[in-house]
Amino acid sequence: RGEVTVLVDGLWQPVTGEMQLSQSALIQTQEGEATLVLHDDGVMRLGPHTTIALHDIADRPALPQHDTTLTLHAGKIWMQGLVSASLPGLSIATSQGRVLVHEGSVSLTEGDIVEVNVWDRRIIVIREGQEIPLVAGERLELWEGNVPVVNTIPLKQYQDEVVAENLQRDAVHRKEIAGLQRERRAALAGILPTSPLYPAKRVAEAVDVLFTFTDEARAQKLLEHANTRLNEAAALIADGSGDPSASLDEYRQTVLRVATGSGDGSLVQFLLQKDLLATAADVSAALPDDAMYPLKRAVLVTSAVLPMGLVSVEEVQHVLITDTLSGLMRAVEQGDAVRAERAFEELQPVLAEIDRPDAVLSPTLREEVRASLATFASALKAYEEDGGAVNSTLLTTLRQYLPDQATPRAVSVLTDAEVDALVAGITDRIFLYKHPRSRWNQLVYEFYALD
């Protein structure tokens, strides 16, 4: 809406409606705003007076043609990523470093100060070779020469009209993409298990594999049949004509058959990995309240149990937990507190495990889970303050997850070895002197130098 222009092949063009970009482009908004949809991988919204350079239009799982997806030259953008962790993420370049997004929502402002605010899940800021992970509810300001300090986003900012609108748009976009992914698969399903002709279809598949003689070709056929099982499950879900669990079980068994029956065949392993990455990309948008979610869970769990270790058990548990928490947030945003309460109760056994010393989740992923819980607790608290009916026991339980607004998190800019060397240098310079007064003077000087 408003005035938006695009520079392609050296020619500025006004954008008056939907425009498909097939190559790199420079996009500018004046008083207007624009939305850029990157296939199934994410969506970006440009605020007024914003300029971006779009470098890469690759559709995951295809490998990106550039290290950077886009550059933010000026203004403000909101980015929602829908890319699974096993694929290359969306990379945004700023004057003070890069921001890497897989799944989650982040707002970026480019100016004298680069502002980064994470609203959902997690991102990574890469600055001068240093990686700074940020989770939902954290913000960072960067400028030339500053030492980064991570602060907590004030709770009231979640109720800001622009933030609330963008989070709502993210939920709608994600649900639309999940629906499109389900429809694409259902359209390819062919004859379903509920049809009397289905046994003939399975016999034809078995004969097709029987008369395929090389390991690579046989693996390719089996993977095609595994994807057919997913398509059948999607179709059964879409029209409500049957239970998809049998098709999903056969998907897992077929993929495992390929993985365990190929020996050390590197080409077969390559085909399997390529197929799983493509499948993961094609189900990435679903959340637990989407009909498509059983397919996503089946793909994740299958990937985790493969001998090749494409996805770790930790990553699968992490995705399942954060997906559930995102579903909780969506329920609150839609005013369905009852659904949110029920889903939170189902999550209790998992949450009880995250603080155990032997828990599967790494410290970084535990931090993301806690941040998601803090966001959910804050949203439910705001919903209750606006007059919504919320179970008082649930609010009491969630109070422990409400974020501490006063505790910034300093980002380490020196390695342990560099700190040790710095301390050793200070010690040597102080104890170079024999007289206590001289040592004291040198200590004071070192304090000034540190400051």
Tab-separated table of C-alpha atoms in Angstrom:
chain	number	residue	atom	x	y	z
A	1	ARG	CA	0.000	0.000	0.000
A	2	GLY	CA	1.194	3.520	-0.648
A	3	GLU	CA	4.239	4.226	-2.799
A	4	VAL	CA	6.526	1.212	-3.329
A	5	THR	CA	9.110	0.843	-6.102
A	6	VAL	CA	11.353	-2.005	-7.297
A	7	LEU	CA	14.656	-1.723	-9.209
A	8	VAL	CA	15.165	-4.646	-11.612
A	9	ASP	CA	17.732	-4.626	-14.465
A	10	GLY	CA	18.499	-0.949	-13.815
A	11	LEU	CA	14.859	0.146	-14.186
A	12	TRP	CA	12.692	1.463	-11.339
A	13	GLN	CA	9.141	0.118	-11.491
A	14	PRO	CA	6.180	1.156	-9.339
A	15	VAL	CA	4.450	-1.717	-7.532
A	16	THR	CA	0.695	-1.367	-7.871
A	17	GLY	CA	-0.272	-4.964	-7.076
A	18	GLU	CA	1.273	-8.382	-6.606
A	19	MET	CA	4.612	-8.759	-8.409
A	20	GLN	CA	6.663	-11.946	-8.800
A	21	LEU	CA	10.448	-11.515	-8.630
A	22	SER	CA	12.605	-13.978	-10.563
A	23	GLN	CA	15.952	-12.321	-9.821
A	24	SER	CA	17.745	-9.991	-7.398
A	25	ALA	CA	16.079	-6.610	-6.869
A	26	LEU	CA	16.204	-3.397	-4.838
A	27	ILE	CA	12.920	-2.584	-3.072
A	28	GLN	CA	12.008	0.811	-1.596
A	29	THR	CA	8.998	2.035	0.320
A	30	GLN	CA	8.248	5.734	0.663
A	31	GLU	CA	5.196	6.464	2.779
A	32	GLY	CA	3.917	2.999	1.934
A	33	GLU	CA	4.469	-0.560	3.133
A	34	ALA	CA	5.159	-3.858	1.358
A	35	THR	CA	5.098	-7.596	2.075
A	36	LEU	CA	7.633	-9.949	0.532
A	37	VAL	CA	6.781	-13.684	0.565
A	38	LEU	CA	9.797	-15.979	0.168
A	39	HIS	CA	8.175	-19.200	-1.103
A	40	ASP	CA	7.257	-21.410	1.888
A	41	ASP	CA	10.375	-20.208	3.721
A	42	GLY	CA	9.135	-17.015	5.312
A	43	VAL	CA	7.564	-13.600	4.939
A	44	MET	CA	8.995	-10.123	5.411
A	45	ARG	CA	7.119	-6.862	5.934
A	46	LEU	CA	8.740	-3.531	5.072
A	47	GLY	CA	7.764	-0.440	7.034
A	48	PRO	CA	7.671	3.082	5.557
A	49	HIS	CA	10.955	4.628	4.303
A	50	THR	CA	12.673	1.253	4.069
A	51	THR	CA	15.198	0.047	1.497
A	52	ILE	CA	16.280	-3.561	1.073
A	53	ALA	CA	18.347	-5.420	-1.525
A	54	LEU	CA	17.014	-8.917	-2.218
A	55	HIS	CA	19.954	-11.105	-3.254
A	56	ASP	CA	18.674	-14.667	-3.113
A	57	ILE	CA	15.332	-16.117	-4.176
A	58	ALA	CA	16.192	-19.810	-3.678
A	59	ASP	CA	13.348	-22.051	-2.504
A	60	ARG	CA	14.510	-24.391	0.275
A	61	PRO	CA	15.702	-27.136	0.226
A	62	ALA	CA	17.504	-25.835	-2.884
A	63	LEU	CA	20.870	-24.442	-1.819
A	64	PRO	CA	20.975	-20.623	-1.621
A	65	GLN	CA	22.904	-18.949	-4.440
A	66	HIS	CA	24.198	-16.259	-2.054
A	67	ASP	CA	25.382	-16.272	1.569
A	68	THR	CA	23.008	-13.381	2.281
A	69	THR	CA	19.292	-13.544	1.511
A	70	LEU	CA	18.869	-9.774	1.683
A	71	THR	CA	20.501	-6.577	2.925
A	72	LEU	CA	18.644	-4.015	5.031
A	73	HIS	CA	20.019	-0.636	3.915
A	74	ALA	CA	17.602	1.642	5.789
A	75	GLY	CA	14.321	1.563	7.679
A	76	LYS	CA	12.545	-1.232	9.534
A	77	ILE	CA	11.494	-4.774	8.631
A	78	TRP	CA	9.637	-7.626	10.325
A	79	MET	CA	10.753	-11.135	9.347
A	80	GLN	CA	9.023	-14.450	10.055
A	81	GLY	CA	11.042	-17.568	9.207
A	82	LEU	CA	9.537	-20.983	8.466
A	83	VAL	CA	12.772	-22.854	7.686
A	84	SER	CA	13.617	-26.070	9.547
A	85	ALA	CA	16.925	-26.173	11.419
A	86	SER	CA	18.305	-28.830	9.033
A	87	LEU	CA	18.209	-26.337	6.118
A	88	PRO	CA	20.149	-23.098	5.488
A	89	GLY	CA	18.335	-20.245	7.209
A	90	LEU	CA	17.352	-16.780	5.983
A	91	SER	CA	20.280	-14.368	6.346
A	92	ILE	CA	19.781	-10.603	6.732
A	93	ALA	CA	22.795	-8.295	6.405
A	94	THR	CA	22.939	-4.996	8.321
A	95	SER	CA	25.677	-2.409	8.805
A	96	GLN	CA	26.604	-4.080	12.122
A	97	GLY	CA	26.510	-7.763	11.174
A	98	ARG	CA	24.175	-10.493	9.957
A	99	VAL	CA	21.000	-11.940	11.445
A	100	LEU	CA	20.245	-15.625	10.802
A	101	VAL	CA	16.606	-16.736	11.039
A	102	HIS	CA	15.222	-20.267	10.761
A	103	GLU	CA	11.895	-20.299	12.603
A	104	GLY	CA	10.669	-17.332	14.578
A	105	SER	CA	9.809	-13.649	14.298
A	106	VAL	CA	12.261	-10.745	14.511
A	107	SER	CA	12.082	-7.008	13.855
A	108	LEU	CA	15.145	-5.098	12.625
A	109	THR	CA	15.779	-1.360	12.398
A	110	GLU	CA	18.746	0.020	10.424
A	111	GLY	CA	20.047	3.495	11.224
A	112	ASP	CA	22.741	5.043	13.411
A	113	ILE	CA	21.909	2.133	15.737
A	114	VAL	CA	20.873	-1.326	14.550
A	115	GLU	CA	18.017	-2.600	16.736
A	116	VAL	CA	17.173	-6.306	16.901
A	117	ASN	CA	14.026	-7.515	18.709
A	118	VAL	CA	13.086	-11.217	18.853
A	119	TRP	CA	9.366	-11.875	19.290
A	120	ASP	CA	9.155	-15.641	18.727
A	121	ARG	CA	11.595	-18.582	18.981
A	122	ARG	CA	15.266	-17.742	18.392
A	123	ILE	CA	17.744	-16.135	15.995
A	124	ILE	CA	21.527	-15.756	15.785
A	125	VAL	CA	23.287	-12.415	15.350
A	126	ILE	CA	26.715	-12.805	13.716
A	127	ARG	CA	29.041	-9.852	14.313
A	128	GLU	CA	32.765	-9.826	13.531
A	129	GLY	CA	32.776	-13.621	13.523
A	130	GLN	CA	31.057	-13.868	16.921
A	131	GLU	CA	27.686	-15.615	17.231
A	132	ILE	CA	25.169	-14.053	19.641
A	133	PRO	CA	22.032	-16.208	20.122
A	134	LEU	CA	18.851	-14.332	21.029
A	135	VAL	CA	15.575	-15.911	22.120
A	136	ALA	CA	12.012	-14.626	22.254
A	137	GLY	CA	11.649	-11.587	24.495
A	138	GLU	CA	15.264	-10.399	24.039
A	139	ARG	CA	16.587	-7.338	22.245
A	140	LEU	CA	19.990	-6.055	21.185
A	141	GLU	CA	21.340	-2.684	20.029
A	142	LEU	CA	24.473	-2.503	17.897
A	143	TRP	CA	26.587	0.419	16.765
A	144	GLU	CA	30.188	0.981	15.759
A	145	GLY	CA	32.543	-0.162	18.523
A	146	ASN	CA	29.940	-0.977	21.174
A	147	VAL	CA	30.042	-4.000	23.460
A	148	PRO	CA	26.698	-5.825	22.919
A	149	VAL	CA	24.347	-6.177	25.891
A	150	VAL	CA	21.195	-8.277	25.580
A	151	ASN	CA	18.157	-6.742	27.297
A	152	THR	CA	14.623	-7.986	27.899
A	153	ILE	CA	11.804	-6.553	25.789
A	154	PRO	CA	9.345	-4.746	28.122
A	155	LEU	CA	6.077	-6.650	28.469
A	156	LYS	CA	4.028	-3.655	27.360
A	157	GLN	CA	5.675	-3.751	23.930
A	158	TYR	CA	3.900	-7.034	23.182
A	159	GLN	CA	0.641	-5.081	23.435
A	160	ASP	CA	1.920	-2.426	21.013
A	161	GLU	CA	-0.474	-2.195	18.059
A	162	VAL	CA	2.214	-2.794	15.406
A	163	VAL	CA	3.739	-5.764	17.264
A	164	ALA	CA	0.359	-7.368	17.981
A	165	GLU	CA	-0.714	-6.909	14.359
A	166	ASN	CA	2.482	-8.463	13.002
A	167	LEU	CA	2.271	-11.451	15.367
A	168	GLN	CA	-1.332	-11.990	14.272
A	169	ARG	CA	-0.288	-11.765	10.618
A	170	ASP	CA	2.484	-14.285	11.289
A	171	ALA	CA	-0.053	-16.739	12.714
A	172	VAL	CA	-2.346	-16.319	9.704
A	173	HIS	CA	0.515	-16.649	7.205
A	174	ARG	CA	1.849	-19.772	8.896
A	175	LYS	CA	-1.584	-21.421	8.897
A	176	GLU	CA	-2.086	-20.547	5.220
A	177	ILE	CA	1.287	-22.049	4.263
A	178	ALA	CA	0.532	-25.209	6.274
A	179	GLY	CA	-2.795	-25.472	4.439
A	180	LEU	CA	-1.138	-25.038	1.034
A	181	GLN	CA	1.460	-27.689	1.898
A	182	ARG	CA	-1.307	-30.107	2.863
A	183	GLU	CA	-3.289	-29.372	-0.322
A	184	ARG	CA	-0.237	-29.884	-2.548
A	185	ARG	CA	0.396	-33.293	-1.020
A	186	ALA	CA	-3.253	-34.346	-1.051
A	187	ALA	CA	-3.509	-33.483	-4.775
A	188	LEU	CA	-0.715	-36.008	-5.512
A	189	ALA	CA	-2.147	-38.847	-3.428
A	190	GLY	CA	-3.983	-40.749	-6.151
A	191	ILE	CA	-5.957	-43.801	-5.007
A	192	LEU	CA	-6.479	-43.762	-1.226
A	193	PRO	CA	-6.464	-46.660	1.278
A	194	THR	CA	-10.249	-46.243	1.586
A	195	SER	CA	-10.727	-47.170	-2.097
A	196	PRO	CA	-11.396	-50.786	-3.215
A	197	LEU	CA	-8.732	-50.232	-5.906
A	198	TYR	CA	-6.014	-49.536	-3.334
A	199	PRO	CA	-4.645	-53.143	-3.209
A	200	ALA	CA	-4.046	-52.955	-6.970
A	201	LYS	CA	-2.062	-49.749	-6.489
A	202	ARG	CA	0.166	-51.395	-3.859
A	203	VAL	CA	0.744	-54.470	-6.067
A	204	ALA	CA	1.817	-52.189	-8.918
A	205	GLU	CA	4.297	-50.452	-6.580
A	206	ALA	CA	5.738	-53.771	-5.427
A	207	VAL	CA	6.181	-54.968	-9.011
A	208	ASP	CA	7.832	-51.664	-9.909
A	209	VAL	CA	10.430	-52.158	-7.145
A	210	LEU	CA	10.897	-55.858	-8.005
A	211	PHE	CA	11.949	-55.022	-11.565
A	212	THR	CA	14.347	-52.269	-10.502
A	213	PHE	CA	17.841	-53.766	-10.340
A	214	THR	CA	20.383	-51.189	-9.074
A	215	ASP	CA	20.558	-50.127	-5.418
A	216	GLU	CA	20.293	-46.448	-6.308
A	217	ALA	CA	17.260	-46.840	-8.567
A	218	ARG	CA	15.543	-49.128	-6.048
A	219	ALA	CA	16.153	-46.607	-3.257
A	220	GLN	CA	14.719	-43.845	-5.433
A	221	LYS	CA	11.583	-45.902	-6.102
A	222	LEU	CA	11.120	-46.723	-2.408
A	223	LEU	CA	11.498	-43.053	-1.438
A	224	GLU	CA	8.869	-42.129	-4.035
A	225	HIS	CA	6.532	-44.713	-2.492
A	226	ALA	CA	7.299	-43.368	1.016
A	227	ASN	CA	6.275	-39.899	-0.141
A	228	THR	CA	3.113	-41.400	-1.639
A	229	ARG	CA	2.236	-42.666	1.852
A	230	LEU	CA	2.629	-39.091	3.179
A	231	ASN	CA	0.454	-37.805	0.352
A	232	GLU	CA	-2.208	-40.379	1.185
A	233	ALA	CA	-2.101	-39.341	4.851
A	234	ALA	CA	-2.524	-35.690	3.823
A	235	ALA	CA	-5.505	-36.585	1.615
A	236	LEU	CA	-7.145	-38.659	4.355
A	237	ILE	CA	-6.727	-35.703	6.746
A	238	ALA	CA	-8.001	-33.213	4.173
A	239	ASP	CA	-11.264	-35.001	3.397
A	240	GLY	CA	-11.690	-36.690	6.783
A	241	SER	CA	-12.272	-40.051	5.114
A	242	GLY	CA	-9.964	-42.184	7.236
A	243	ASP	CA	-7.226	-42.596	9.843
A	244	PRO	CA	-3.782	-41.552	8.486
A	245	SER	CA	-1.773	-43.468	11.121
A	246	ALA	CA	-1.301	-46.608	8.989
A	247	SER	CA	0.039	-44.567	6.057
A	248	LEU	CA	2.408	-42.691	8.386
A	249	ASP	CA	3.664	-45.971	9.891
A	250	GLU	CA	4.375	-47.293	6.395
A	251	TYR	CA	6.215	-44.068	5.559
A	252	ARG	CA	8.554	-44.642	8.533
A	253	GLN	CA	9.088	-48.323	7.699
A	254	THR	CA	9.897	-47.579	4.052
A	255	VAL	CA	12.420	-44.858	4.869
A	256	LEU	CA	14.094	-47.098	7.448
A	257	ARG	CA	14.221	-49.884	4.863
A	258	VAL	CA	16.132	-47.599	2.515
A	259	ALA	CA	18.469	-46.415	5.283
A	260	THR	CA	19.326	-49.857	6.644
A	261	GLY	CA	19.330	-51.785	3.370
A	262	SER	CA	21.774	-49.607	1.435
A	263	GLY	CA	24.950	-50.585	3.303
A	264	ASP	CA	27.723	-48.078	2.714
A	265	GLY	CA	26.318	-46.872	-0.609
A	266	SER	CA	27.131	-43.174	-0.536
A	267	LEU	CA	24.817	-42.352	-3.454
A	268	VAL	CA	21.862	-44.020	-1.725
A	269	GLN	CA	22.642	-42.118	1.480
A	270	PHE	CA	22.825	-38.898	-0.540
A	271	LEU	CA	19.436	-39.597	-2.142
A	272	LEU	CA	17.939	-40.347	1.271
A	273	GLN	CA	19.311	-37.182	2.834
A	274	LYS	CA	18.139	-35.056	-0.104
A	275	ASP	CA	14.649	-36.562	0.082
A	276	LEU	CA	14.337	-36.039	3.843
A	277	LEU	CA	15.451	-32.408	3.586
A	278	ALA	CA	12.873	-31.768	0.855
A	279	THR	CA	10.164	-33.485	2.890
A	280	ALA	CA	11.055	-31.523	6.044
A	281	ALA	CA	10.836	-28.266	4.081
A	282	ASP	CA	7.413	-29.256	2.760
A	283	VAL	CA	5.864	-29.779	6.209
A	284	SER	CA	7.742	-27.107	8.198
A	285	ALA	CA	4.869	-24.645	8.684
A	286	ALA	CA	2.510	-26.937	10.608
A	287	LEU	CA	1.842	-26.455	14.330
A	288	PRO	CA	0.111	-28.930	16.697
A	289	ASP	CA	-3.333	-27.394	16.089
A	290	ASP	CA	-2.938	-27.847	12.307
A	291	ALA	CA	-4.325	-30.972	10.669
A	292	MET	CA	-0.957	-31.363	8.882
A	293	TYR	CA	1.022	-31.790	12.115
A	294	PRO	CA	0.990	-35.632	12.254
A	295	LEU	CA	2.958	-35.576	8.971
A	296	LYS	CA	5.528	-33.171	10.389
A	297	ARG	CA	5.920	-35.279	13.533
A	298	ALA	CA	6.351	-38.459	11.461
A	299	VAL	CA	9.077	-36.872	9.309
A	300	LEU	CA	10.938	-35.506	12.355
A	301	VAL	CA	10.793	-38.732	14.357
A	302	THR	CA	11.834	-40.818	11.344
A	303	SER	CA	14.805	-38.539	10.648
A	304	ALA	CA	15.946	-38.851	14.268
A	305	VAL	CA	16.041	-42.663	14.333
A	306	LEU	CA	17.997	-43.095	11.093
A	307	PRO	CA	21.523	-44.537	11.403
A	308	MET	CA	22.935	-41.599	9.409
A	309	GLY	CA	21.848	-39.194	12.173
A	310	LEU	CA	20.404	-36.475	9.939
A	311	VAL	CA	18.497	-34.956	12.890
A	312	SER	CA	19.322	-35.534	16.558
A	313	VAL	CA	16.799	-36.621	19.178
A	314	GLU	CA	17.524	-33.322	20.939
A	315	GLU	CA	16.547	-31.314	17.848
A	316	VAL	CA	13.318	-33.272	17.433
A	317	GLN	CA	12.328	-32.796	21.081
A	318	HIS	CA	13.202	-29.107	20.780
A	319	VAL	CA	11.016	-28.633	17.689
A	320	LEU	CA	8.079	-30.502	19.219
A	321	ILE	CA	8.231	-28.412	22.413
A	322	THR	CA	8.614	-25.036	20.682
A	323	ASP	CA	5.877	-25.954	18.188
A	324	THR	CA	3.557	-26.711	21.096
A	325	LEU	CA	4.441	-23.405	22.764
A	326	SER	CA	3.802	-21.526	19.508
A	327	GLY	CA	0.438	-23.267	19.359
A	328	LEU	CA	-0.282	-22.053	22.895
A	329	MET	CA	0.490	-18.498	21.819
A	330	ARG	CA	-1.813	-18.820	18.828
A	331	ALA	CA	-4.626	-20.048	21.076
A	332	VAL	CA	-4.217	-17.008	23.366
A	333	GLU	CA	-4.104	-14.603	20.412
A	334	GLN	CA	-7.336	-16.150	19.131
A	335	GLY	CA	-8.943	-15.745	22.558
A	336	ASP	CA	-9.205	-19.508	23.134
A	337	ALA	CA	-7.849	-19.716	26.679
A	338	VAL	CA	-9.458	-23.125	27.254
A	339	ARG	CA	-7.471	-24.692	24.390
A	340	ALA	CA	-4.304	-23.013	25.678
A	341	GLU	CA	-4.882	-24.386	29.191
A	342	ARG	CA	-5.500	-27.914	27.897
A	343	ALA	CA	-2.360	-27.883	25.717
A	344	PHE	CA	-0.265	-26.509	28.592
A	345	GLU	CA	-1.409	-29.345	30.857
A	346	GLU	CA	-0.381	-31.881	28.208
A	347	LEU	CA	3.051	-30.229	28.089
A	348	GLN	CA	3.690	-30.570	31.833
A	349	PRO	CA	5.591	-33.914	31.729
A	350	VAL	CA	8.007	-32.448	29.175
A	351	LEU	CA	8.500	-29.188	31.085
A	352	ALA	CA	9.288	-31.159	34.235
A	353	GLU	CA	12.280	-32.618	32.419
A	354	ILE	CA	13.949	-29.441	31.081
A	355	ASP	CA	15.745	-28.593	34.347
A	356	ARG	CA	16.998	-32.100	35.047
A	357	PRO	CA	20.815	-32.422	34.787
A	358	ASP	CA	20.445	-35.394	32.434
A	359	ALA	CA	17.784	-33.759	30.224
A	360	VAL	CA	18.162	-34.172	26.456
A	361	LEU	CA	17.872	-30.436	25.713
A	362	SER	CA	21.104	-28.423	25.637
A	363	PRO	CA	21.427	-25.284	27.816
A	364	THR	CA	20.845	-23.061	24.747
A	365	LEU	CA	17.661	-24.863	23.794
A	366	ARG	CA	16.448	-24.870	27.403
A	367	GLU	CA	16.853	-21.093	27.374
A	368	GLU	CA	14.699	-20.880	24.257
A	369	VAL	CA	12.004	-23.033	25.863
A	370	ARG	CA	12.017	-20.846	28.981
A	371	ALA	CA	11.808	-17.722	26.797
A	372	SER	CA	8.817	-19.188	24.938
A	373	LEU	CA	7.174	-19.958	28.276
A	374	ALA	CA	7.810	-16.374	29.389
A	375	THR	CA	6.166	-15.068	26.206
A	376	PHE	CA	3.175	-17.367	26.737
A	377	ALA	CA	2.878	-16.353	30.409
A	378	SER	CA	3.029	-12.655	29.475
A	379	ALA	CA	0.402	-13.064	26.738
A	380	LEU	CA	-1.970	-14.959	29.033
A	381	LYS	CA	-1.484	-12.381	31.782
A	382	ALA	CA	-2.311	-9.563	29.335
A	383	TYR	CA	-5.358	-11.532	28.117
A	384	GLU	CA	-6.580	-11.855	31.701
A	385	GLU	CA	-5.985	-8.138	32.382
A	386	ASP	CA	-8.097	-7.300	29.319
A	387	GLY	CA	-11.027	-9.172	30.854
A	388	GLY	CA	-10.478	-12.671	29.477
A	389	ALA	CA	-11.393	-15.654	31.661
A	390	VAL	CA	-8.285	-17.603	32.687
A	391	ASN	CA	-7.885	-20.437	35.183
A	392	SER	CA	-6.366	-18.887	38.329
A	393	THR	CA	-4.319	-22.027	39.080
A	394	LEU	CA	-2.754	-21.819	35.623
A	395	LEU	CA	-1.851	-18.164	36.158
A	396	THR	CA	-0.185	-19.054	39.465
A	397	THR	CA	1.807	-21.819	37.754
A	398	LEU	CA	2.888	-19.478	34.957
A	399	ARG	CA	3.987	-16.683	37.287
A	400	GLN	CA	7.367	-18.384	37.714
A	401	TYR	CA	7.978	-18.009	33.971
A	402	LEU	CA	7.277	-14.269	33.765
A	403	PRO	CA	10.485	-12.568	32.601
A	404	ASP	CA	12.706	-10.497	34.877
A	405	GLN	CA	12.650	-7.071	33.248
A	406	ALA	CA	15.725	-5.749	35.052
A	407	THR	CA	18.479	-8.210	34.216
A	408	PRO	CA	20.505	-7.509	31.058
A	409	ARG	CA	22.720	-10.247	29.665
A	410	ALA	CA	26.231	-9.148	28.700
A	411	VAL	CA	27.651	-10.753	25.581
A	412	SER	CA	31.154	-12.152	25.990
A	413	VAL	CA	33.543	-10.510	23.523
A	414	LEU	CA	36.747	-12.169	24.771
A	415	THR	CA	37.653	-15.846	24.825
A	416	ASP	CA	38.748	-17.483	28.090
A	417	ALA	CA	42.330	-17.505	26.807
A	418	GLU	CA	42.162	-13.771	26.046
A	419	VAL	CA	40.794	-13.043	29.530
A	420	ASP	CA	43.571	-15.139	31.108
A	421	ALA	CA	46.191	-13.264	29.088
A	422	LEU	CA	44.686	-9.907	30.104
A	423	VAL	CA	44.733	-10.871	33.802
A	424	ALA	CA	48.295	-12.177	33.561
A	425	GLY	CA	49.436	-8.903	31.971
A	426	ILE	CA	47.811	-6.823	34.733
A	427	THR	CA	49.369	-9.014	37.435
A	428	ASP	CA	52.852	-8.797	35.883
A	429	ARG	CA	52.687	-5.010	35.594
A	430	ILE	CA	51.573	-4.589	39.229
A	431	PHE	CA	54.097	-6.949	40.779
A	432	LEU	CA	56.921	-5.579	38.691
A	433	TYR	CA	57.214	-3.078	41.568
A	434	LYS	CA	58.569	-3.974	45.028
A	435	HIS	CA	57.098	-1.052	46.997
A	436	PRO	CA	53.432	-1.397	48.066
A	437	ARG	CA	52.666	2.221	47.127
A	438	SER	CA	53.963	1.715	43.587
A	439	ARG	CA	51.907	-1.444	43.248
A	440	TRP	CA	48.830	0.450	44.420
A	441	ASN	CA	49.400	3.230	41.879
A	442	GLN	CA	49.769	0.665	39.086
A	443	LEU	CA	46.553	-1.069	40.185
A	444	VAL	CA	44.668	2.257	40.014
A	445	TYR	CA	46.148	2.845	36.553
A	446	GLU	CA	44.962	-0.613	35.425
A	447	PHE	CA	41.442	0.217	36.621
A	448	TYR	CA	41.467	3.367	34.489
A	449	ALA	CA	42.782	1.376	31.534
A	450	LEU	CA	40.016	-1.212	31.899
A	451	ASP	CA	37.398	1.524	32.092
